[in-house]
Coordinates of C-alpha atoms in Angstrom, one line a residue:
Chain A
M610 CA -6.8 7.3 -15.3
D611 CA -9.8 7.4 -12.9
V612 CA -8.8 9.5 -9.9
K613 CA -11.2 7.7 -7.6
R614 CA -9.4 4.5 -8.3
T615 CA -6.1 6.1 -7.7
V616 CA -7.3 7.5 -4.4
D617 CA -8.4 4.0 -3.5
A618 CA -5.0 2.6 -4.3
V619 CA -3.2 5.3 -2.4
W620 CA -5.5 4.7 0.6
R621 CA -4.8 1.0 0.6
M622 CA -1.1 1.8 0.5
E623 CA -1.0 4.5 3.1
S624 CA -3.9 4.1 5.5
A625 CA -2.3 1.7 8.0
R626 CA 0.7 4.0 8.5
L627 CA -1.6 7.0 8.7
I628 CA -3.8 5.5 11.3
A629 CA -0.8 4.1 13.2
G630 CA 0.8 7.5 13.4
L631 CA -2.4 9.3 14.4
A632 CA -3.1 6.6 17.0
R633 CA 0.2 7.4 18.7
M634 CA -0.7 11.1 18.8
T635 CA -4.3 10.7 19.9
H636 CA -4.1 7.6 22.1
D637 CA -7.3 6.5 20.5
V638 CA -7.4 4.0 17.5
G639 CA -11.0 4.8 16.7
L640 CA -10.4 8.5 16.6
A641 CA -7.3 8.0 14.6
E642 CA -9.2 6.0 12.0
E643 CA -11.9 8.7 11.8
L644 CA -9.3 11.4 11.3
A645 CA -7.7 9.3 8.6
Q646 CA -11.1 8.8 6.9
D647 CA -11.7 12.5 7.0
A648 CA -8.4 13.0 5.2
L649 CA -9.5 10.5 2.6
V650 CA -12.7 12.4 2.0
S651 CA -10.6 15.6 1.5
A652 CA -8.5 13.7 -1.0
L653 CA -11.5 12.5 -2.9
E654 CA -12.8 16.1 -3.1
Q655 CA -9.5 17.8 -4.0
W656 CA -7.4 15.4 -6.0
P657 CA -9.8 15.2 -9.0
Q658 CA -9.1 19.0 -9.5
S659 CA -5.5 19.3 -8.2
G660 CA -4.2 16.0 -9.3
V661 CA -2.6 13.4 -7.1
P662 CA 0.2 15.0 -5.0
D663 CA 3.8 13.8 -5.4
N664 CA 3.8 12.4 -1.9
P665 CA 0.2 11.4 -1.3
G666 CA 1.0 9.8 2.1
A667 CA 2.5 13.0 3.5
W668 CA -0.5 15.0 2.1
L669 CA -3.0 12.8 3.8
M670 CA -1.0 12.9 7.1
A671 CA -0.9 16.7 7.0
V672 CA -4.6 17.0 6.5
A673 CA -5.4 14.5 9.2
K674 CA -3.1 16.3 11.7
R675 CA -4.6 19.6 11.0
R676 CA -8.0 18.1 11.8
A677 CA -6.7 16.5 14.9
I678 CA -5.3 19.8 16.3
D679 CA -8.5 21.6 15.5
L680 CA -10.5 18.9 17.2
F681 CA -8.4 19.0 20.4
R682 CA -8.6 22.8 20.6
R683 CA -12.3 22.8 20.3
N684 CA -13.3 19.7 22.3
A685 CA -13.0 20.2 26.0
V686 CA -14.3 16.7 26.7
L687 CA -11.6 15.1 24.6
E688 CA -9.0 17.2 26.3
R689 CA -10.2 16.0 29.7
K690 CA -10.2 12.4 28.6
I691 CA -6.7 12.6 27.4
V692 CA -5.5 14.3 30.7
E693 CA -7.4 11.7 32.8
L694 CA -5.6 9.0 30.9
G695 CA -2.4 10.6 32.1
H696 CA -1.3 11.9 28.8
A697 CA -0.1 15.3 27.8
L698 CA -2.2 17.2 25.4
P699 CA -0.9 16.9 21.9
E700 CA 0.7 20.1 20.6
A701 CA 1.4 21.0 17.1
E702 CA 5.0 19.8 17.4
D703 CA 3.8 16.3 18.5
F704 CA 2.3 16.0 15.0
A705 CA 5.6 16.6 13.3
F706 CA 6.4 13.9 10.8
E707 CA 8.5 11.2 12.3
P708 CA 9.4 8.5 9.9
D709 CA 11.4 6.7 12.6
H710 CA 8.3 6.0 14.5
I711 CA 6.4 4.5 11.7
E712 CA 7.5 0.9 12.1
D713 CA 6.9 1.0 15.9
D714 CA 3.5 2.6 15.3
L715 CA 2.5 0.0 12.8
L716 CA 3.5 -2.8 15.1
R717 CA 1.4 -1.3 17.9
L718 CA -1.5 -1.1 15.5
V719 CA -1.1 -4.8 14.6
F720 CA -1.1 -5.8 18.2
I721 CA -4.0 -3.6 19.2
S722 CA -6.1 -4.8 16.2
C723 CA -5.6 -8.3 17.4
H724 CA -6.1 -7.5 21.1
P725 CA -7.4 -10.3 23.3
V726 CA -10.2 -8.0 24.7
L727 CA -11.9 -8.4 21.3
P728 CA -13.8 -11.4 20.1
T729 CA -11.9 -13.2 17.3
Q730 CA -14.3 -12.1 14.5
S731 CA -13.7 -8.4 15.6
R732 CA -10.0 -8.9 15.5
V733 CA -10.2 -10.2 11.9
A734 CA -12.5 -7.3 10.8
L735 CA -10.4 -4.6 12.5
T736 CA -7.2 -6.0 11.1
L737 CA -8.5 -6.0 7.6
R738 CA -10.0 -2.5 8.1
L739 CA -7.0 -0.8 9.9
L740 CA -4.1 -2.7 8.4
G741 CA -5.4 -3.8 5.1
G742 CA -7.4 -0.6 4.3
L743 CA -10.5 -2.6 3.3
S744 CA -13.9 -0.9 3.6
T745 CA -16.6 -2.4 5.8
E746 CA -18.5 -3.4 2.6
E747 CA -15.5 -5.3 1.3
I748 CA -15.0 -7.1 4.6
A749 CA -18.7 -8.1 4.6
R750 CA -18.6 -9.4 1.1
A751 CA -15.4 -11.3 1.8
F752 CA -16.8 -13.0 4.8
L753 CA -20.3 -13.5 3.4
A754 CA -21.7 -11.4 6.2
Q755 CA -24.2 -8.5 6.2
E756 CA -22.6 -5.1 6.0
P757 CA -24.4 -3.6 9.1
T758 CA -23.3 -6.6 11.1
V759 CA -19.6 -6.0 10.2
A760 CA -20.0 -2.2 10.8
Q761 CA -21.5 -2.9 14.2
R762 CA -18.6 -5.3 15.0
I763 CA -16.1 -2.6 14.1
V764 CA -17.8 0.1 16.1
R765 CA -18.0 -2.1 19.1
A766 CA -14.4 -3.1 18.7
K767 CA -13.2 0.5 18.6
K768 CA -15.2 1.2 21.7
S769 CA -13.7 -1.7 23.5
L770 CA -10.3 -0.4 22.7
V771 CA -10.9 3.1 24.2
G772 CA -8.5 3.3 27.2
V773 CA -6.4 0.3 26.0
P774 CA -2.9 1.8 25.8
F775 CA -1.4 2.1 22.3
E776 CA 1.7 0.3 23.4
P777 CA 3.4 -2.9 22.3
P778 CA 2.7 -5.8 24.7
A779 CA 4.8 -6.3 27.8
A780 CA 7.4 -9.1 27.4
S781 CA 5.4 -11.4 29.6
E782 CA 2.3 -11.1 27.4
R783 CA 4.2 -11.1 24.1
P784 CA 4.0 -14.8 23.2
E785 CA 0.2 -14.9 23.7
R786 CA -0.4 -11.6 21.9
L787 CA 1.8 -12.7 19.0
A788 CA -0.1 -15.9 18.8
S789 CA -3.3 -13.9 18.5
V790 CA -1.8 -11.8 15.6
L791 CA -0.7 -14.9 13.8
E792 CA -4.0 -16.6 14.3
V793 CA -5.9 -13.7 12.9
I794 CA -3.7 -13.6 9.7
Y795 CA -4.1 -17.3 9.2
L796 CA -7.8 -17.1 9.7
I797 CA -8.0 -14.5 6.9
F798 CA -5.8 -16.7 4.7
N799 CA -8.0 -19.8 5.3
E800 CA -11.2 -17.8 4.6
G801 CA -9.7 -17.0 1.2
Y802 CA -8.4 -20.5 0.7
S803 CA -11.9 -22.0 1.3
A804 CA -13.4 -19.8 -1.4
T805 CA -14.7 -21.6 -4.5
A806 CA -14.8 -20.9 -8.2
G807 CA -18.2 -19.2 -8.3
D808 CA -17.4 -16.9 -5.4
D809 CA -17.0 -13.1 -5.5
W810 CA -13.4 -12.3 -6.5
I811 CA -12.9 -10.6 -3.2
R812 CA -12.9 -13.9 -1.3
P813 CA -9.9 -15.6 -2.9
S814 CA -8.1 -12.2 -2.7
L815 CA -8.1 -12.6 1.1
C816 CA -5.3 -15.1 0.6
E817 CA -3.2 -12.3 -1.0
E818 CA -4.3 -9.9 1.7
A819 CA -3.2 -12.3 4.4
M820 CA 0.1 -13.0 2.7
R821 CA 0.8 -9.4 2.4
L822 CA 0.0 -8.8 6.1
G823 CA 2.3 -11.7 6.9
R824 CA 5.1 -10.3 4.9
I825 CA 4.6 -6.8 6.5
L826 CA 4.7 -8.5 9.9
A827 CA 8.0 -10.3 8.9
G828 CA 9.5 -6.9 8.2
L829 CA 8.3 -5.5 11.5
M830 CA 9.4 -8.5 13.6
P831 CA 12.3 -10.0 11.7
D832 CA 13.5 -12.0 14.7
E833 CA 10.3 -14.0 15.4
P834 CA 10.6 -17.5 13.9
E835 CA 6.9 -18.2 13.9
V836 CA 6.2 -15.1 11.9
H837 CA 8.4 -16.5 9.1
G838 CA 6.9 -19.9 9.8
L839 CA 3.4 -18.5 9.1
V840 CA 4.6 -16.6 6.0
A841 CA 6.3 -19.9 4.7
L842 CA 3.1 -21.9 5.4
M843 CA 0.9 -19.4 3.5
E844 CA 3.3 -19.0 0.5
L845 CA 3.6 -22.8 0.2
Q846 CA -0.1 -23.5 0.5
A847 CA -0.9 -20.7 -1.9
S848 CA 1.6 -22.2 -4.4
R849 CA -1.0 -25.0 -5.0
L850 CA -4.0 -22.7 -5.4
R851 CA -4.2 -23.2 -9.2
A852 CA -3.8 -27.0 -9.0
R853 CA -6.3 -27.8 -6.3
T854 CA -9.5 -27.6 -8.4
G855 CA -10.3 -29.2 -11.7
P856 CA -11.9 -27.7 -14.8
D857 CA -15.4 -28.1 -13.3
G858 CA -14.4 -26.7 -9.9
Q859 CA -14.2 -30.1 -8.3
P860 CA -11.5 -30.4 -5.6
I861 CA -8.3 -32.3 -6.5
L862 CA -6.5 -33.9 -3.6
L863 CA -2.8 -33.0 -3.1
L864 CA -1.4 -36.3 -4.3
D865 CA -3.5 -36.2 -7.5
Q866 CA -2.6 -32.6 -8.4
N867 CA -0.7 -31.7 -11.5
R868 CA 2.5 -30.4 -9.9
A869 CA 3.4 -28.5 -13.0
L870 CA 0.7 -26.1 -12.0
W871 CA 2.3 -25.4 -8.6
D872 CA 3.6 -21.9 -8.4
R873 CA 7.4 -22.0 -8.4
V874 CA 7.8 -18.4 -7.3
L875 CA 5.7 -19.0 -4.2
I876 CA 7.4 -22.3 -3.4
K877 CA 10.8 -20.6 -3.5
R878 CA 9.5 -17.8 -1.3
G879 CA 8.0 -20.2 1.1
R880 CA 11.2 -22.3 1.4
T881 CA 13.3 -19.1 1.9
A882 CA 10.9 -18.0 4.7
L883 CA 11.1 -21.4 6.3
E884 CA 14.9 -21.3 6.2
R885 CA 14.8 -18.0 8.0
A886 CA 12.6 -19.4 10.7
A887 CA 14.9 -22.3 11.1
K888 CA 18.0 -20.1 11.2
L889 CA 16.6 -18.0 14.0
G890 CA 17.3 -20.9 16.3
G891 CA 15.4 -23.2 18.6
T892 CA 12.8 -25.7 17.3
L893 CA 10.2 -24.7 14.8
G894 CA 6.7 -23.7 16.2
P895 CA 3.4 -25.0 14.9
Y896 CA 3.3 -22.8 11.9
G897 CA 6.9 -23.5 11.0
L898 CA 6.3 -27.3 11.3
Q899 CA 3.2 -27.2 9.1
A900 CA 5.3 -25.2 6.6
A901 CA 8.0 -27.8 6.8
I902 CA 5.4 -30.5 5.9
A903 CA 4.2 -28.4 3.0
A904 CA 7.8 -27.9 1.9
C905 CA 8.3 -31.7 1.9
H906 CA 5.4 -32.0 -0.6
A907 CA 6.8 -29.1 -2.6
R908 CA 10.2 -30.7 -2.9
A909 CA 8.8 -33.9 -4.4
L910 CA 8.6 -33.6 -8.2
T911 CA 6.0 -36.4 -8.3
A912 CA 3.7 -37.7 -5.6
G913 CA 5.6 -41.0 -5.6
E914 CA 8.8 -39.2 -4.6
T915 CA 7.3 -37.7 -1.4
D916 CA 9.5 -38.3 1.7
W917 CA 6.7 -39.7 3.9
A918 CA 9.1 -40.8 6.7
Q919 CA 10.2 -37.2 7.1
I920 CA 6.6 -36.0 7.0
A921 CA 5.6 -38.6 9.7
D922 CA 8.5 -37.3 11.7
I923 CA 7.5 -33.7 11.5
Y924 CA 3.9 -34.7 12.4
E925 CA 5.3 -36.3 15.5
Q926 CA 7.0 -33.0 16.5
L927 CA 3.8 -31.2 15.7
A928 CA 1.7 -33.6 17.8
K929 CA 4.0 -32.8 20.8
L930 CA 3.2 -29.1 20.5
M931 CA -0.4 -29.5 19.6
P932 CA -1.6 -32.9 20.8
T933 CA -5.0 -33.0 19.0
P934 CA -6.6 -36.1 17.5
V935 CA -6.8 -34.5 14.0
I936 CA -3.0 -34.1 13.9
E937 CA -2.6 -37.7 15.1
L938 CA -4.9 -38.7 12.2
N939 CA -2.7 -36.8 9.7
R940 CA 0.3 -38.4 11.2
A941 CA -1.2 -41.8 10.7
V942 CA -1.7 -41.1 7.0
A943 CA 2.0 -40.2 6.7
V944 CA 3.0 -43.2 8.7
S945 CA 0.9 -45.4 6.5
M946 CA 2.6 -44.1 3.4
A947 CA 6.1 -44.5 5.0
F948 CA 5.7 -47.7 7.1
G949 CA 2.6 -49.5 5.9
P950 CA -1.1 -49.7 7.0
Q951 CA -0.7 -51.9 10.1
T952 CA 1.6 -49.4 11.9
A953 CA -0.8 -46.6 10.9
L954 CA -3.9 -48.5 12.1
E955 CA -2.4 -48.7 15.6
I956 CA -2.3 -44.9 15.7
V957 CA -5.8 -44.6 14.3
E958 CA -7.7 -47.0 16.5
P959 CA -7.3 -45.1 19.8
L960 CA -8.8 -42.0 18.1
A961 CA -12.1 -43.8 17.4
E962 CA -13.9 -42.2 20.4
S963 CA -12.8 -38.6 20.0
L964 CA -13.2 -38.5 16.2
S965 CA -16.4 -40.7 15.9
D966 CA -18.3 -37.9 14.2
Y967 CA -15.4 -36.7 12.0
H968 CA -15.8 -38.2 8.6
P969 CA -12.2 -38.0 7.5
F970 CA -11.4 -40.4 10.4
H971 CA -13.7 -43.0 8.9
V972 CA -12.2 -42.5 5.4
V973 CA -8.7 -42.9 6.7
R974 CA -9.6 -46.0 8.8
G975 CA -11.5 -47.5 5.8
D976 CA -8.5 -46.9 3.6
L977 CA -6.1 -48.6 6.0
L978 CA -8.5 -51.6 6.5
A979 CA -9.0 -51.9 2.8
K980 CA -5.2 -52.0 2.3
L981 CA -5.0 -54.7 5.0
G982 CA -7.6 -56.8 3.1
R983 CA -10.2 -56.5 6.0
V984 CA -13.0 -55.9 3.5
A985 CA -16.0 -56.1 5.8
D986 CA -14.5 -53.6 8.3
A987 CA -13.5 -51.3 5.5
R988 CA -17.0 -51.3 4.1
S989 CA -18.6 -50.3 7.4
S990 CA -16.0 -47.5 7.9
F991 CA -16.8 -46.1 4.4
A992 CA -20.5 -46.4 5.1
R993 CA -20.1 -44.4 8.3
A994 CA -18.1 -41.8 6.5
A995 CA -20.8 -41.5 3.8
E996 CA -23.4 -40.9 6.5
L997 CA -21.3 -38.1 8.0
T998 CA -20.2 -36.1 4.9
R999 CA -22.2 -33.2 3.7
N1000 CA -20.6 -33.1 0.3
T1001 CA -22.9 -35.0 -2.1
R1002 CA -20.1 -35.7 -4.6
E1003 CA -17.9 -37.2 -1.9
R1004 CA -20.9 -39.1 -0.5
D1005 CA -21.4 -40.9 -3.9
V1006 CA -17.7 -41.9 -3.9
L1007 CA -17.9 -43.2 -0.3
L1008 CA -21.1 -45.2 -0.9
E1009 CA -19.4 -46.9 -3.9
R1010 CA -16.4 -47.7 -1.6
A1011 CA -18.8 -49.0 1.1
R1012 CA -20.3 -51.3 -1.6
T1013 CA -17.0 -52.7 -2.8
G1014 CA -14.9 -52.4 0.3
R1015 CA -12.0 -51.0 -1.8
Chain B
M1179 CA -3.1 -9.6 -8.9
R1180 CA 0.4 -9.8 -10.1
V1181 CA 2.1 -7.4 -12.4
M1182 CA 5.4 -7.6 -14.2
V1183 CA 7.2 -4.3 -14.1
L1184 CA 9.6 -4.0 -17.0
I1185 CA 12.3 -1.4 -17.0
K1186 CA 13.3 -0.4 -20.5
A1187 CA 17.0 -0.1 -21.2
D1188 CA 18.6 3.2 -22.3
E1189 CA 21.9 3.8 -24.0
R1190 CA 23.8 3.9 -20.7
A1191 CA 22.4 0.6 -19.5
E1192 CA 23.2 -0.9 -22.9
A1193 CA 26.7 0.4 -22.7
G1194 CA 27.1 -1.5 -19.5
E1195 CA 27.4 1.6 -17.4
L1196 CA 26.7 0.7 -13.7
P1197 CA 24.7 3.1 -11.5
D1198 CA 26.8 5.0 -8.9
Q1199 CA 26.7 4.3 -5.2
K1200 CA 24.2 6.9 -4.4
Y1201 CA 21.8 5.6 -6.9
L1202 CA 22.3 2.0 -5.8
E1203 CA 21.5 3.0 -2.3
A1204 CA 18.3 4.7 -3.3
M1205 CA 17.4 1.6 -5.3
L1206 CA 18.1 -0.7 -2.3
N1207 CA 15.9 1.5 -0.1
Y1208 CA 13.2 1.4 -2.6
N1209 CA 13.4 -2.4 -2.9
E1210 CA 13.3 -2.6 0.9
E1211 CA 10.1 -0.5 0.9
L1212 CA 8.5 -2.9 -1.6
V1213 CA 9.5 -5.9 0.5
K1214 CA 8.2 -4.3 3.7
A1215 CA 4.9 -3.5 2.0
G1216 CA 4.6 -7.2 1.0
V1217 CA 4.6 -6.2 -2.7
L1218 CA 7.9 -7.5 -4.1
L1219 CA 7.8 -11.2 -5.1
A1220 CA 10.9 -11.3 -7.4
G1221 CA 13.1 -9.2 -9.5
E1222 CA 16.4 -9.0 -11.3
G1223 CA 18.5 -6.6 -13.2
L1224 CA 19.6 -7.7 -16.7
A1225 CA 23.0 -7.5 -18.2
P1226 CA 23.3 -5.5 -21.5
T1227 CA 22.2 -7.3 -24.7
S1228 CA 25.9 -7.5 -25.8
R1229 CA 25.8 -10.5 -23.4
G1230 CA 22.5 -11.8 -24.8
K1231 CA 21.3 -14.0 -27.6
R1232 CA 18.2 -14.2 -29.7
V1233 CA 16.8 -17.3 -31.3
R1234 CA 14.6 -16.7 -34.3
F1235 CA 12.1 -19.3 -35.5
K1236 CA 11.2 -19.3 -39.1
D1237 CA 10.2 -21.8 -41.8
G1238 CA 10.7 -24.6 -39.3
R1239 CA 14.3 -23.6 -38.6
T1240 CA 16.0 -21.7 -35.9
T1241 CA 18.7 -19.1 -36.2
V1242 CA 20.8 -17.8 -33.3
I1243 CA 21.6 -14.1 -33.4
D1244 CA 24.3 -12.6 -31.1
G1245 CA 23.8 -9.4 -29.2
P1246 CA 24.0 -6.5 -28.9
F1247 CA 20.7 -5.5 -30.3
T1248 CA 20.1 -2.1 -31.7
E1249 CA 16.4 -1.2 -31.2
T1250 CA 17.1 0.3 -27.7
K1251 CA 13.5 1.3 -27.0
E1252 CA 12.4 -2.4 -27.0
L1253 CA 15.2 -3.7 -24.8
L1254 CA 14.9 -4.5 -21.1
A1255 CA 17.3 -3.6 -18.3
G1256 CA 15.4 -5.3 -15.5
Y1257 CA 12.1 -6.6 -14.2
W1258 CA 10.1 -6.9 -11.0
L1259 CA 7.3 -9.3 -10.2
W1260 CA 4.9 -7.5 -7.8
Q1261 CA 1.7 -8.5 -6.0
V1262 CA -0.6 -5.5 -5.9
R1263 CA -4.3 -5.0 -5.3
S1264 CA -4.9 -3.0 -8.5
M1265 CA -3.2 -1.6 -11.6
E1266 CA -3.6 1.9 -9.9
E1267 CA -1.5 0.6 -7.0
A1268 CA 1.2 -0.6 -9.4
V1269 CA 1.2 2.8 -11.0
E1270 CA 1.6 4.5 -7.7
W1271 CA 4.6 2.3 -6.8
V1272 CA 6.2 2.9 -10.1
K1273 CA 5.9 6.6 -9.7
R1274 CA 8.0 6.2 -6.5
I1275 CA 11.0 4.6 -8.3
P1276 CA 14.0 6.8 -7.6
V1277 CA 15.4 8.7 -10.5
P1278 CA 19.2 8.8 -10.4
E1279 CA 20.9 12.1 -10.1
G1280 CA 21.8 13.5 -13.5
Y1281 CA 19.0 11.5 -15.1
E1282 CA 16.2 13.9 -14.3
Q1283 CA 16.1 15.3 -17.9
E1284 CA 16.4 12.0 -19.7
E1285 CA 13.4 10.0 -20.8
G1286 CA 13.0 6.7 -19.1
V1287 CA 10.1 4.2 -19.6
V1288 CA 8.8 1.6 -17.2
E1289 CA 6.1 -0.7 -18.5
I1290 CA 3.6 -2.4 -16.2
R1291 CA 2.0 -5.6 -17.5
E1292 CA -0.7 -7.6 -15.8
V1293 CA 0.1 -11.3 -15.3
F1294 CA -2.7 -13.6 -16.6
E1295 CA -4.3 -15.6 -13.9
P1296 CA -5.4 -19.0 -15.2
E1297 CA -9.0 -18.4 -13.9
E1298 CA -9.3 -15.6 -16.4
F1299 CA -9.6 -18.1 -19.2
G1300 CA -12.4 -19.8 -17.3
D1301 CA -15.3 -18.5 -19.4
T1302 CA -13.7 -18.7 -22.8
M1303 CA -11.9 -22.0 -22.5
T1304 CA -13.8 -25.2 -22.9
P1305 CA -12.9 -28.0 -20.4
E1306 CA -11.1 -29.8 -23.3
M1307 CA -9.1 -26.6 -24.0
Q1308 CA -8.3 -26.2 -20.3
E1309 CA -7.1 -29.8 -20.2
K1310 CA -4.9 -29.2 -23.2
D1311 CA -3.5 -26.1 -21.6
R1312 CA -2.7 -28.1 -18.5
Q1313 CA -0.9 -30.7 -20.6
W1314 CA 1.0 -28.0 -22.4
R1315 CA 2.0 -26.3 -19.1
S1316 CA 3.2 -29.6 -17.6
A1317 CA 5.1 -30.5 -20.7
G1318 CA 6.7 -27.0 -20.7
N1319 CA 7.6 -27.1 -17.0
Q1320 CA 9.1 -30.6 -16.7

């Protein structure tokens, strides 16, 4: 087997733990990553001859530690910096292998990669780099960005983190810091979810990467309901990945999907994660509630069996936590399915001003008006939606509906 | 990508011999490691084939055969479903499966098989064939 590919695989498995452990010792995430990268280079040089060691993680750690100790001995500036930061200089024994620390260290690495001092895009790039073990080139390809841009972003992020303590957030900051971590993971997931058939394979693989990060996080913070909520949401959404596009790559709406193509393993995992979130007590958060909606759809064997009243009810809870017009619009769709178009239209009309440029608003409004037999009003709603959409295929459909009012 | 990791049975497993506590503990730790790495999707251990059946299809008829089956090398003792980034990663994980004490000298085989992703048929299947595949899948799953 190709040793280079094996080294890559080992790197992706071990790098986060390696960097996390080194960051605790050096108090510098950027330096920790460089040391880990140096160890990777050594592996690439030596393993083709020596073979892959039995415990490759420990091998990489030993090499990186040796480099770290050399560096500190030789580099007076670095020494001074560490002392100024109020830390003791690391000694050889500080670099002893401490498996008990690993989970704490990983959690710190998660929080620091998603630190609020960084712009969101940098949090995403750093998380994929430090926790996912992706190369800069892979991150650039996945986000359709230029490699130098992403490299710059990572360099700047690492600079911004110099002096930021490698500590878990204080209790008072924890909810906000956790929200940032969850947001970053969900952003990665959605970037993968939005990939289309012709894209580079690495884009859809972002979904798997995000799910993996979510599951790792659930292991590190088993008592946080929203972590399980996010995992549940991602597993349930991913369960429909195969069903959401037709043979020609055209999108298929949820209610028109062939449910036999939904992935039962992921549905089961999603529902289990949702149960864990619910069991942890309290009410579900935004991720948990969105997962609960996805679970309602997953439970229905046919679109006709969907429990719309329950979905409308969950949307109402969600709207209380996140009072946005788009969530109200979604609630209206569920209400329409459960209680009829007139009730739904009463929710939709007040949104006209805030969603005037949002084409799904006009589609939903047109649908409701058409169902109520108000053909002229429906036609003008569909016409407005057709003006606003940028998808040509959808525009054709909407223009046809604008013509017929149905 | 997903892989199915198939653990081949040996004579002890086929005899219904259960692993000792020490081995079970090592296995539980290993499974926990897989979960914490976000790799493990599903998995089960299988009872010996003495508790299994085979159904043979031939000439438009079916015949039911009772276990146990004799060709030990072909039999399975358990499986995992993993999500990994590459076959190389799967191999690295398999290499870490704990070997029970007293089993070091015995031969054991674990087979790693890639799970087909439907997209993989994308280029070779015509739209009509894909539609047929979909119908077949839905018929099979309902």
